[in-house]
C-alpha cells in the first residue's frame, strides 16, 4: 500500500529496535494495557511471528516515508487494526508516530492508506478510534480523516497524574465506493 511519499508494509526484523523503543515508552502506557517493559526478544518474536488477521483479530503495519519518489524509505510509525470483526465488517484503528516525526502529515497519510486497504481488500464498512478526550491533536487527526465523534465514555482511563480521562469514540462509515456514509 503506497502513495507518493508514504507506504504501509508488514513488520520485519529490522523494525525491532523502533518497536522496542515505542512499546517501552512508559509515558504512553497509561493509554493502553501495558504496565511492564517489553524485552527485545519478545519484540523480535512479535516482529517475526506468524500473524493472521482473521485468527488474531489484529494487524500492525509499519509506516514508511520517503522525501521523493525513488529515494530511500525510512520508518516513521505504525498503524494497527484491532478488534477486527469480519462478520460485522469493522475494526478499531490505532496510530503511533515516532516523537521525532510528529506533525509532518505522516499519520494522515497512513490513515488514508489504511482506509483504502480496509475497504478494497478487507471489505470493511466501518473503522473506529478511541481517543482520550484531552488528546486534542489525535482528535483533530481523526476528524480531518473523516471520522466523526459518536460517543464518549466517562472517566474511562486513568491518567499518569492519577486522575481520570474520558475517551471519545470516533467512527468512519464507508460505502462500497469508499465514500463516507452520512449517519443520521
PDB file of N, CA and C in Angstrom, residues 73-175:
ATOM      1  N   UNK A  73      13.398   4.773   1.744  1.00  0.00           N
ATOM      2  CA  UNK A  73      12.303   4.812   2.714  1.00  0.00           C
ATOM      3  C   UNK A  73      12.880   4.833   4.121  1.00  0.00           C
ATOM      4  N   UNK A  74      12.184   5.505   5.043  1.00  0.00           N
ATOM      5  CA  UNK A  74      12.514   5.452   6.462  1.00  0.00           C
ATOM      6  C   UNK A  74      11.224   5.249   7.245  1.00  0.00           C
ATOM      7  N   UNK A  75      11.303   4.482   8.312  1.00  0.00           N
ATOM      8  CA  UNK A  75      10.134   4.161   9.120  1.00  0.00           C
ATOM      9  C   UNK A  75       9.854   5.295  10.093  1.00  0.00           C
ATOM     10  N   UNK A  76       8.586   5.757  10.101  1.00  0.00           N
ATOM     11  CA  UNK A  76       8.206   6.870  10.974  1.00  0.00           C
ATOM     12  C   UNK A  76       7.130   6.490  11.984  1.00  0.00           C
ATOM     13  N   UNK A  77       6.522   5.320  11.829  1.00  0.00           N
ATOM     14  CA  UNK A  77       5.470   4.944  12.762  1.00  0.00           C
ATOM     15  C   UNK A  77       4.848   3.609  12.428  1.00  0.00           C
ATOM     16  N   UNK A  78       3.703   3.379  13.049  1.00  0.00           N
ATOM     17  CA  UNK A  78       2.967   2.128  12.855  1.00  0.00           C
ATOM     18  C   UNK A  78       1.476   2.404  12.958  1.00  0.00           C
ATOM     19  N   UNK A  79       0.686   1.625  12.244  1.00  0.00           N
ATOM     20  CA  UNK A  79      -0.767   1.676  12.343  1.00  0.00           C
ATOM     21  C   UNK A  79      -1.265   0.281  12.639  1.00  0.00           C
ATOM     22  N   UNK A  80      -2.236   0.208  13.522  1.00  0.00           N
ATOM     23  CA  UNK A  80      -2.813  -1.074  13.914  1.00  0.00           C
ATOM     24  C   UNK A  80      -4.292  -1.113  13.586  1.00  0.00           C
ATOM     25  N   UNK A  81      -4.747  -2.270  13.117  1.00  0.00           N
ATOM     26  CA  UNK A  81      -6.162  -2.625  13.145  1.00  0.00           C
ATOM     27  C   UNK A  81      -6.312  -3.543  14.344  1.00  0.00           C
ATOM     28  N   UNK A  82      -7.323  -3.313  15.162  1.00  0.00           N
ATOM     29  CA  UNK A  82      -7.566  -4.172  16.312  1.00  0.00           C
ATOM     30  C   UNK A  82      -9.066  -4.428  16.422  1.00  0.00           C
ATOM     31  N   UNK A  83      -9.443  -5.391  17.235  1.00  0.00           N
ATOM     32  CA  UNK A  83     -10.854  -5.783  17.364  1.00  0.00           C
ATOM     33  C   UNK A  83     -11.493  -5.988  15.986  1.00  0.00           C
ATOM     34  N   UNK A  84     -10.717  -6.578  15.078  1.00  0.00           N
ATOM     35  CA  UNK A  84     -11.192  -6.842  13.721  1.00  0.00           C
ATOM     36  C   UNK A  84     -12.379  -7.793  13.791  1.00  0.00           C
ATOM     37  N   UNK A  85     -13.490  -7.400  13.186  1.00  0.00           N
ATOM     38  CA  UNK A  85     -14.721  -8.191  13.160  1.00  0.00           C
ATOM     39  C   UNK A  85     -15.132  -8.429  11.712  1.00  0.00           C
ATOM     40  N   UNK A  86     -14.686  -9.537  11.116  1.00  0.00           N
ATOM     41  CA  UNK A  86     -15.003  -9.766   9.698  1.00  0.00           C
ATOM     42  C   UNK A  86     -16.492  -9.948   9.441  1.00  0.00           C
ATOM     43  N   UNK A  87     -17.226 -10.463  10.397  1.00  0.00           N
ATOM     44  CA  UNK A  87     -18.669 -10.627  10.193  1.00  0.00           C
ATOM     45  C   UNK A  87     -19.402  -9.289  10.257  1.00  0.00           C
ATOM     46  N   UNK A  88     -18.976  -8.429  11.184  1.00  0.00           N
ATOM     47  CA  UNK A  88     -19.611  -7.117  11.337  1.00  0.00           C
ATOM     48  C   UNK A  88     -18.959  -6.038  10.464  1.00  0.00           C
ATOM     49  N   UNK A  89     -17.896  -6.411   9.759  1.00  0.00           N
ATOM     50  CA  UNK A  89     -17.208  -5.534   8.804  1.00  0.00           C
ATOM     51  C   UNK A  89     -16.695  -4.244   9.449  1.00  0.00           C
ATOM     52  N   UNK A  90     -16.041  -4.407  10.620  1.00  0.00           N
ATOM     53  CA  UNK A  90     -15.497  -3.231  11.297  1.00  0.00           C
ATOM     54  C   UNK A  90     -14.199  -3.591  12.015  1.00  0.00           C
ATOM     55  N   UNK A  91     -13.435  -2.527  12.348  1.00  0.00           N
ATOM     56  CA  UNK A  91     -12.197  -2.695  13.103  1.00  0.00           C
ATOM     57  C   UNK A  91     -11.836  -1.368  13.750  1.00  0.00           C
ATOM     58  N   UNK A  92     -11.137  -1.469  14.881  1.00  0.00           N
ATOM     59  CA  UNK A  92     -10.568  -0.295  15.523  1.00  0.00           C
ATOM     60  C   UNK A  92      -9.248   0.062  14.853  1.00  0.00           C
ATOM     61  N   UNK A  93      -8.865   1.333  14.971  1.00  0.00           N
ATOM     62  CA  UNK A  93      -7.643   1.846  14.364  1.00  0.00           C
ATOM     63  C   UNK A  93      -6.823   2.552  15.436  1.00  0.00           C
ATOM     64  N   UNK A  94      -5.532   2.277  15.461  1.00  0.00           N
ATOM     65  CA  UNK A  94      -4.606   2.990  16.342  1.00  0.00           C
ATOM     66  C   UNK A  94      -3.412   3.433  15.514  1.00  0.00           C
ATOM     67  N   UNK A  95      -2.861   4.585  15.871  1.00  0.00           N
ATOM     68  CA  UNK A  95      -1.730   5.168  15.147  1.00  0.00           C
ATOM     69  C   UNK A  95      -0.640   5.518  16.146  1.00  0.00           C
ATOM     70  N   UNK A  96       0.590   5.201  15.794  1.00  0.00           N
ATOM     71  CA  UNK A  96       1.729   5.690  16.576  1.00  0.00           C
ATOM     72  C   UNK A  96       2.746   6.255  15.602  1.00  0.00           C
ATOM     73  N   UNK A  97       3.129   7.507  15.840  1.00  0.00           N
ATOM     74  CA  UNK A  97       4.170   8.156  15.048  1.00  0.00           C
ATOM     75  C   UNK A  97       5.322   8.469  15.990  1.00  0.00           C
ATOM     76  N   UNK A  98       6.543   8.154  15.550  1.00  0.00           N
ATOM     77  CA  UNK A  98       7.719   8.449  16.359  1.00  0.00           C
ATOM     78  C   UNK A  98       7.713   9.922  16.760  1.00  0.00           C
ATOM     79  N   UNK A  99       8.096  10.194  17.996  1.00  0.00           N
ATOM     80  CA  UNK A  99       8.034  11.554  18.529  1.00  0.00           C
ATOM     81  C   UNK A  99       8.813  12.546  17.661  1.00  0.00           C
ATOM     82  N   UNK A 100       9.871  12.102  17.002  1.00  0.00           N
ATOM     83  CA  UNK A 100      10.670  12.996  16.158  1.00  0.00           C
ATOM     84  C   UNK A 100      10.027  13.268  14.802  1.00  0.00           C
ATOM     85  N   UNK A 101       8.955  12.560  14.477  1.00  0.00           N
ATOM     86  CA  UNK A 101       8.330  12.662  13.153  1.00  0.00           C
ATOM     87  C   UNK A 101       6.907  13.208  13.199  1.00  0.00           C
ATOM     88  N   UNK A 102       6.447  13.619  14.370  1.00  0.00           N
ATOM     89  CA  UNK A 102       5.056  14.060  14.511  1.00  0.00           C
ATOM     90  C   UNK A 102       4.830  15.429  13.864  1.00  0.00           C
ATOM     91  N   UNK A 103       3.577  15.672  13.531  1.00  0.00           N
ATOM     92  CA  UNK A 103       3.117  16.928  12.932  1.00  0.00           C
ATOM     93  C   UNK A 103       3.730  17.194  11.556  1.00  0.00           C
ATOM     94  N   UNK A 104       3.975  16.107  10.816  1.00  0.00           N
ATOM     95  CA  UNK A 104       4.527  16.233   9.461  1.00  0.00           C
ATOM     96  C   UNK A 104       3.612  15.597   8.426  1.00  0.00           C
ATOM     97  N   UNK A 105       2.375  15.219   8.828  1.00  0.00           N
ATOM     98  CA  UNK A 105       1.417  14.645   7.891  1.00  0.00           C
ATOM     99  C   UNK A 105       1.508  13.134   7.733  1.00  0.00           C
ATOM    100  N   UNK A 106       2.408  12.494   8.470  1.00  0.00           N
ATOM    101  CA  UNK A 106       2.582  11.051   8.330  1.00  0.00           C
ATOM    102  C   UNK A 106       1.341  10.277   8.781  1.00  0.00           C
ATOM    103  N   UNK A 107       0.789  10.646   9.915  1.00  0.00           N
ATOM    104  CA  UNK A 107      -0.384   9.924  10.428  1.00  0.00           C
ATOM    105  C   UNK A 107      -1.560  10.061   9.467  1.00  0.00           C
ATOM    106  N   UNK A 108      -1.767  11.253   8.928  1.00  0.00           N
ATOM    107  CA  UNK A 108      -2.858  11.483   7.979  1.00  0.00           C
ATOM    108  C   UNK A 108      -2.690  10.606   6.739  1.00  0.00           C
ATOM    109  N   UNK A 109      -1.469  10.550   6.218  1.00  0.00           N
ATOM    110  CA  UNK A 109      -1.199   9.714   5.039  1.00  0.00           C
ATOM    111  C   UNK A 109      -1.407   8.241   5.376  1.00  0.00           C
ATOM    112  N   UNK A 110      -0.954   7.808   6.552  1.00  0.00           N
ATOM    113  CA  UNK A 110      -1.134   6.420   6.964  1.00  0.00           C
ATOM    114  C   UNK A 110      -2.593   6.051   7.101  1.00  0.00           C
ATOM    115  N   UNK A 111      -3.398   6.947   7.676  1.00  0.00           N
ATOM    116  CA  UNK A 111      -4.838   6.680   7.813  1.00  0.00           C
ATOM    117  C   UNK A 111      -5.509   6.563   6.450  1.00  0.00           C
ATOM    118  N   UNK A 112      -5.092   7.377   5.500  1.00  0.00           N
ATOM    119  CA  UNK A 112      -5.667   7.292   4.150  1.00  0.00           C
ATOM    120  C   UNK A 112      -5.314   5.953   3.499  1.00  0.00           C
ATOM    121  N   UNK A 113      -4.067   5.518   3.633  1.00  0.00           N
ATOM    122  CA  UNK A 113      -3.666   4.221   3.083  1.00  0.00           C
ATOM    123  C   UNK A 113      -4.431   3.085   3.758  1.00  0.00           C
ATOM    124  N   UNK A 114      -4.575   3.169   5.083  1.00  0.00           N
ATOM    125  CA  UNK A 114      -5.288   2.126   5.810  1.00  0.00           C
ATOM    126  C   UNK A 114      -6.766   2.096   5.421  1.00  0.00           C
ATOM    127  N   UNK A 115      -7.361   3.263   5.255  1.00  0.00           N
ATOM    128  CA  UNK A 115      -8.764   3.339   4.822  1.00  0.00           C
ATOM    129  C   UNK A 115      -8.933   2.626   3.479  1.00  0.00           C
ATOM    130  N   UNK A 116      -8.054   2.913   2.531  1.00  0.00           N
ATOM    131  CA  UNK A 116      -8.147   2.284   1.214  1.00  0.00           C
ATOM    132  C   UNK A 116      -7.995   0.771   1.300  1.00  0.00           C
ATOM    133  N   UNK A 117      -7.057   0.314   2.115  1.00  0.00           N
ATOM    134  CA  UNK A 117      -6.844  -1.130   2.270  1.00  0.00           C
ATOM    135  C   UNK A 117      -8.045  -1.785   2.953  1.00  0.00           C
ATOM    136  N   UNK A 118      -8.557  -1.135   3.993  1.00  0.00           N
ATOM    137  CA  UNK A 118      -9.703  -1.695   4.727  1.00  0.00           C
ATOM    138  C   UNK A 118     -10.912  -1.850   3.824  1.00  0.00           C
ATOM    139  N   UNK A 119     -11.103  -0.937   2.919  1.00  0.00           N
ATOM    140  CA  UNK A 119     -12.236  -1.002   2.007  1.00  0.00           C
ATOM    141  C   UNK A 119     -11.976  -1.974   0.858  1.00  0.00           C
ATOM    142  N   UNK A 120     -10.863  -1.797   0.167  1.00  0.00           N
ATOM    143  CA  UNK A 120     -10.659  -2.567  -1.061  1.00  0.00           C
ATOM    144  C   UNK A 120     -10.225  -4.013  -0.828  1.00  0.00           C
ATOM    145  N   UNK A 121      -9.510  -4.292   0.250  1.00  0.00           N
ATOM    146  CA  UNK A 121      -9.025  -5.656   0.468  1.00  0.00           C
ATOM    147  C   UNK A 121      -9.748  -6.403   1.574  1.00  0.00           C
ATOM    148  N   UNK A 122     -10.241  -5.686   2.547  1.00  0.00           N
ATOM    149  CA  UNK A 122     -10.921  -6.334   3.675  1.00  0.00           C
ATOM    150  C   UNK A 122     -12.436  -6.195   3.603  1.00  0.00           C
ATOM    151  N   UNK A 123     -12.924  -5.297   2.771  1.00  0.00           N
ATOM    152  CA  UNK A 123     -14.363  -5.101   2.623  1.00  0.00           C
ATOM    153  C   UNK A 123     -15.030  -4.526   3.864  1.00  0.00           C
ATOM    154  N   UNK A 124     -14.275  -3.780   4.670  1.00  0.00           N
ATOM    155  CA  UNK A 124     -14.853  -3.221   5.894  1.00  0.00           C
ATOM    156  C   UNK A 124     -15.815  -2.087   5.582  1.00  0.00           C
ATOM    157  N   UNK A 125     -16.809  -1.949   6.410  1.00  0.00           N
ATOM    158  CA  UNK A 125     -17.804  -0.894   6.299  1.00  0.00           C
ATOM    159  C   UNK A 125     -17.564   0.200   7.330  1.00  0.00           C
ATOM    160  N   UNK A 126     -16.809  -0.124   8.388  1.00  0.00           N
ATOM    161  CA  UNK A 126     -16.648   0.832   9.473  1.00  0.00           C
ATOM    162  C   UNK A 126     -15.262   0.711  10.104  1.00  0.00           C
ATOM    163  N   UNK A 127     -14.652   1.853  10.354  1.00  0.00           N
ATOM    164  CA  UNK A 127     -13.439   1.955  11.152  1.00  0.00           C
ATOM    165  C   UNK A 127     -13.754   2.868  12.330  1.00  0.00           C
ATOM    166  N   UNK A 128     -13.121   2.585  13.464  1.00  0.00           N
ATOM    167  CA  UNK A 128     -13.352   3.455  14.617  1.00  0.00           C
ATOM    168  C   UNK A 128     -12.059   3.650  15.396  1.00  0.00           C
ATOM    169  N   UNK A 129     -12.025   4.722  16.159  1.00  0.00           N
ATOM    170  CA  UNK A 129     -10.879   5.033  17.016  1.00  0.00           C
ATOM    171  C   UNK A 129     -11.400   5.442  18.379  1.00  0.00           C
ATOM    172  N   UNK A 130     -10.624   5.139  19.396  1.00  0.00           N
ATOM    173  CA  UNK A 130     -10.937   5.530  20.771  1.00  0.00           C
ATOM    174  C   UNK A 130      -9.790   6.414  21.255  1.00  0.00           C
ATOM    175  N   UNK A 131     -10.103   7.690  21.545  1.00  0.00           N
ATOM    176  CA  UNK A 131      -9.078   8.694  21.813  1.00  0.00           C
ATOM    177  C   UNK A 131      -9.364   9.379  23.150  1.00  0.00           C
ATOM    178  N   UNK A 132      -8.333   9.526  24.010  1.00  0.00           N
ATOM    179  CA  UNK A 132      -8.541  10.293  25.242  1.00  0.00           C
ATOM    180  C   UNK A 132      -9.083  11.681  24.918  1.00  0.00           C
ATOM    181  N   UNK A 133     -10.080  12.117  25.656  1.00  0.00           N
ATOM    182  CA  UNK A 133     -10.790  13.369  25.350  1.00  0.00           C
ATOM    183  C   UNK A 133      -9.874  14.586  25.357  1.00  0.00           C
ATOM    184  N   UNK A 134      -8.832  14.563  26.145  1.00  0.00           N
ATOM    185  CA  UNK A 134      -7.928  15.716  26.219  1.00  0.00           C
ATOM    186  C   UNK A 134      -6.801  15.650  25.183  1.00  0.00           C
ATOM    187  N   UNK A 135      -6.761  14.600  24.368  1.00  0.00           N
ATOM    188  CA  UNK A 135      -5.702  14.451  23.363  1.00  0.00           C
ATOM    189  C   UNK A 135      -6.159  15.151  22.080  1.00  0.00           C
ATOM    190  N   UNK A 136      -6.082  16.472  22.099  1.00  0.00           N
ATOM    191  CA  UNK A 136      -6.624  17.319  21.041  1.00  0.00           C
ATOM    192  C   UNK A 136      -6.007  17.013  19.681  1.00  0.00           C
ATOM    193  N   UNK A 137      -4.700  16.771  19.639  1.00  0.00           N
ATOM    194  CA  UNK A 137      -4.044  16.502  18.350  1.00  0.00           C
ATOM    195  C   UNK A 137      -4.603  15.235  17.707  1.00  0.00           C
ATOM    196  N   UNK A 138      -4.800  14.175  18.492  1.00  0.00           N
ATOM    197  CA  UNK A 138      -5.334  12.926  17.928  1.00  0.00           C
ATOM    198  C   UNK A 138      -6.789  13.079  17.513  1.00  0.00           C
ATOM    199  N   UNK A 139      -7.572  13.795  18.305  1.00  0.00           N
ATOM    200  CA  UNK A 139      -8.965  14.033  17.918  1.00  0.00           C
ATOM    201  C   UNK A 139      -9.024  14.768  16.584  1.00  0.00           C
ATOM    202  N   UNK A 140      -8.196  15.798  16.436  1.00  0.00           N
ATOM    203  CA  UNK A 140      -8.152  16.547  15.186  1.00  0.00           C
ATOM    204  C   UNK A 140      -7.696  15.692  14.011  1.00  0.00           C
ATOM    205  N   UNK A 141      -6.729  14.827  14.247  1.00  0.00           N
ATOM    206  CA  UNK A 141      -6.234  13.928  13.205  1.00  0.00           C
ATOM    207  C   UNK A 141      -7.371  13.076  12.650  1.00  0.00           C
ATOM    208  N   UNK A 142      -8.104  12.411  13.533  1.00  0.00           N
ATOM    209  CA  UNK A 142      -9.179  11.529  13.067  1.00  0.00           C
ATOM    210  C   UNK A 142     -10.322  12.320  12.437  1.00  0.00           C
ATOM    211  N   UNK A 143     -10.626  13.488  12.966  1.00  0.00           N
ATOM    212  CA  UNK A 143     -11.679  14.315  12.358  1.00  0.00           C
ATOM    213  C   UNK A 143     -11.283  14.738  10.950  1.00  0.00           C
ATOM    214  N   UNK A 144     -10.028  15.137  10.744  1.00  0.00           N
ATOM    215  CA  UNK A 144      -9.559  15.510   9.396  1.00  0.00           C
ATOM    216  C   UNK A 144      -9.594  14.317   8.455  1.00  0.00           C
ATOM    217  N   UNK A 145      -9.474  13.110   9.003  1.00  0.00           N
ATOM    218  CA  UNK A 145      -9.517  11.898   8.174  1.00  0.00           C
ATOM    219  C   UNK A 145     -10.948  11.448   7.894  1.00  0.00           C
ATOM    220  N   UNK A 146     -11.950  12.213   8.350  1.00  0.00           N
ATOM    221  CA  UNK A 146     -13.338  11.894   8.054  1.00  0.00           C
ATOM    222  C   UNK A 146     -14.087  11.168   9.155  1.00  0.00           C
ATOM    223  N   UNK A 147     -13.430  10.871  10.265  1.00  0.00           N
ATOM    224  CA  UNK A 147     -14.099  10.218  11.394  1.00  0.00           C
ATOM    225  C   UNK A 147     -14.950  11.254  12.133  1.00  0.00           C
ATOM    226  N   UNK A 148     -16.097  10.800  12.641  1.00  0.00           N
ATOM    227  CA  UNK A 148     -16.980  11.685  13.406  1.00  0.00           C
ATOM    228  C   UNK A 148     -17.139  11.159  14.823  1.00  0.00           C
ATOM    229  N   UNK A 149     -17.232  12.080  15.765  1.00  0.00           N
ATOM    230  CA  UNK A 149     -17.465  11.707  17.157  1.00  0.00           C
ATOM    231  C   UNK A 149     -18.862  11.116  17.279  1.00  0.00           C
ATOM    232  N   UNK A 150     -18.933   9.907  17.846  1.00  0.00           N
ATOM    233  CA  UNK A 150     -20.227   9.234  18.004  1.00  0.00           C
ATOM    234  C   UNK A 150     -20.501   8.817  19.446  1.00  0.00           C
ATOM    235  N   UNK A 151     -19.535   9.005  20.331  1.00  0.00           N
ATOM    236  CA  UNK A 151     -19.770   8.612  21.715  1.00  0.00           C
ATOM    237  C   UNK A 151     -18.658   9.066  22.628  1.00  0.00           C
ATOM    238  N   UNK A 152     -18.930   8.924  23.909  1.00  0.00           N
ATOM    239  CA  UNK A 152     -17.965   9.323  24.930  1.00  0.00           C
ATOM    240  C   UNK A 152     -18.141   8.410  26.137  1.00  0.00           C
ATOM    241  N   UNK A 153     -17.021   7.848  26.603  1.00  0.00           N
ATOM    242  CA  UNK A 153     -17.030   7.043  27.828  1.00  0.00           C
ATOM    243  C   UNK A 153     -16.411   7.891  28.930  1.00  0.00           C
ATOM    244  N   UNK A 154     -17.159   8.112  29.950  1.00  0.00           N
ATOM    245  CA  UNK A 154     -16.699   8.990  31.027  1.00  0.00           C
ATOM    246  C   UNK A 154     -15.731   8.278  31.959  1.00  0.00           C
ATOM    247  N   UNK A 155     -14.678   9.012  32.349  1.00  0.00           N
ATOM    248  CA  UNK A 155     -13.675   8.540  33.299  1.00  0.00           C
ATOM    249  C   UNK A 155     -13.199   7.126  32.937  1.00  0.00           C
ATOM    250  N   UNK A 156     -12.858   6.919  31.688  1.00  0.00           N
ATOM    251  CA  UNK A 156     -12.571   5.593  31.153  1.00  0.00           C
ATOM    252  C   UNK A 156     -11.143   5.127  31.408  1.00  0.00           C
ATOM    253  N   UNK A 157     -10.178   6.059  31.377  1.00  0.00           N
ATOM    254  CA  UNK A 157      -8.790   5.676  31.596  1.00  0.00           C
ATOM    255  C   UNK A 157      -8.139   6.567  32.648  1.00  0.00           C
ATOM    256  N   UNK A 158      -7.242   5.956  33.414  1.00  0.00           N
ATOM    257  CA  UNK A 158      -6.541   6.694  34.460  1.00  0.00           C
ATOM    258  C   UNK A 158      -5.329   7.378  33.847  1.00  0.00           C
ATOM    259  N   UNK A 159      -5.125   8.635  34.183  1.00  0.00           N
ATOM    260  CA  UNK A 159      -4.005   9.410  33.660  1.00  0.00           C
ATOM    261  C   UNK A 159      -2.761   9.178  34.516  1.00  0.00           C
ATOM    262  N   UNK A 160      -1.589   9.556  34.008  1.00  0.00           N
ATOM    263  CA  UNK A 160      -0.360   9.393  34.799  1.00  0.00           C
ATOM    264  C   UNK A 160      -0.385  10.181  36.107  1.00  0.00           C
ATOM    265  N   UNK A 161      -1.176  11.239  36.152  1.00  0.00           N
ATOM    266  CA  UNK A 161      -1.259  12.053  37.356  1.00  0.00           C
ATOM    267  C   UNK A 161      -2.231  11.474  38.384  1.00  0.00           C
ATOM    268  N   UNK A 162      -2.877  10.363  38.060  1.00  0.00           N
ATOM    269  CA  UNK A 162      -3.802   9.724  38.991  1.00  0.00           C
ATOM    270  C   UNK A 162      -5.245  10.141  38.807  1.00  0.00           C
ATOM    271  N   UNK A 163      -5.518  11.056  37.866  1.00  0.00           N
ATOM    272  CA  UNK A 163      -6.887  11.458  37.575  1.00  0.00           C
ATOM    273  C   UNK A 163      -7.507  10.505  36.560  1.00  0.00           C
ATOM    274  N   UNK A 164      -8.644  10.911  36.047  1.00  0.00           N
ATOM    275  CA  UNK A 164      -9.355  10.083  35.077  1.00  0.00           C
ATOM    276  C   UNK A 164      -9.676  10.900  33.844  1.00  0.00           C
ATOM    277  N   UNK A 165      -9.639  10.257  32.682  1.00  0.00           N
ATOM    278  CA  UNK A 165      -9.924  10.920  31.419  1.00  0.00           C
ATOM    279  C   UNK A 165     -11.064  10.209  30.711  1.00  0.00           C
ATOM    280  N   UNK A 166     -11.933  10.999  30.102  1.00  0.00           N
ATOM    281  CA  UNK A 166     -12.955  10.441  29.229  1.00  0.00           C
ATOM    282  C   UNK A 166     -12.277   9.958  27.945  1.00  0.00           C
ATOM    283  N   UNK A 167     -12.939   9.052  27.256  1.00  0.00           N
ATOM    284  CA  UNK A 167     -12.474   8.582  25.953  1.00  0.00           C
ATOM    285  C   UNK A 167     -13.570   8.868  24.938  1.00  0.00           C
ATOM    286  N   UNK A 168     -13.173   9.448  23.818  1.00  0.00           N
ATOM    287  CA  UNK A 168     -14.089   9.786  22.735  1.00  0.00           C
ATOM    288  C   UNK A 168     -14.001   8.693  21.672  1.00  0.00           C
ATOM    289  N   UNK A 169     -15.165   8.219  21.223  1.00  0.00           N
ATOM    290  CA  UNK A 169     -15.220   7.258  20.125  1.00  0.00           C
ATOM    291  C   UNK A 169     -15.523   8.020  18.846  1.00  0.00           C
ATOM    292  N   UNK A 170     -14.686   7.793  17.837  1.00  0.00           N
ATOM    293  CA  UNK A 170     -14.879   8.395  16.521  1.00  0.00           C
ATOM    294  C   UNK A 170     -15.053   7.262  15.527  1.00  0.00           C
ATOM    295  N   UNK A 171     -15.982   7.425  14.581  1.00  0.00           N
ATOM    296  CA  UNK A 171     -16.258   6.377  13.606  1.00  0.00           C
ATOM    297  C   UNK A 171     -16.236   6.933  12.195  1.00  0.00           C
ATOM    298  N   UNK A 172     -15.844   6.062  11.287  1.00  0.00           N
ATOM    299  CA  UNK A 172     -15.858   6.353   9.858  1.00  0.00           C
ATOM    300  C   UNK A 172     -16.649   5.240   9.198  1.00  0.00           C
ATOM    301  N   UNK A 173     -17.747   5.601   8.530  1.00  0.00           N
ATOM    302  CA  UNK A 173     -18.590   4.633   7.830  1.00  0.00           C
ATOM    303  C   UNK A 173     -18.353   4.775   6.341  1.00  0.00           C
ATOM    304  N   UNK A 174     -18.160   3.647   5.646  1.00  0.00           N
ATOM    305  CA  UNK A 174     -17.841   3.671   4.225  1.00  0.00           C
ATOM    306  C   UNK A 174     -18.856   2.877   3.430  1.00  0.00           C
ATOM    307  N   UNK A 175     -19.120   3.343   2.204  1.00  0.00           N
ATOM    308  CA  UNK A 175     -19.928   2.527   1.298  1.00  0.00           C
ATOM    309  C   UNK A 175     -18.981   1.745   0.390  1.00  0.00           C
TER     310      UNK A 175
END
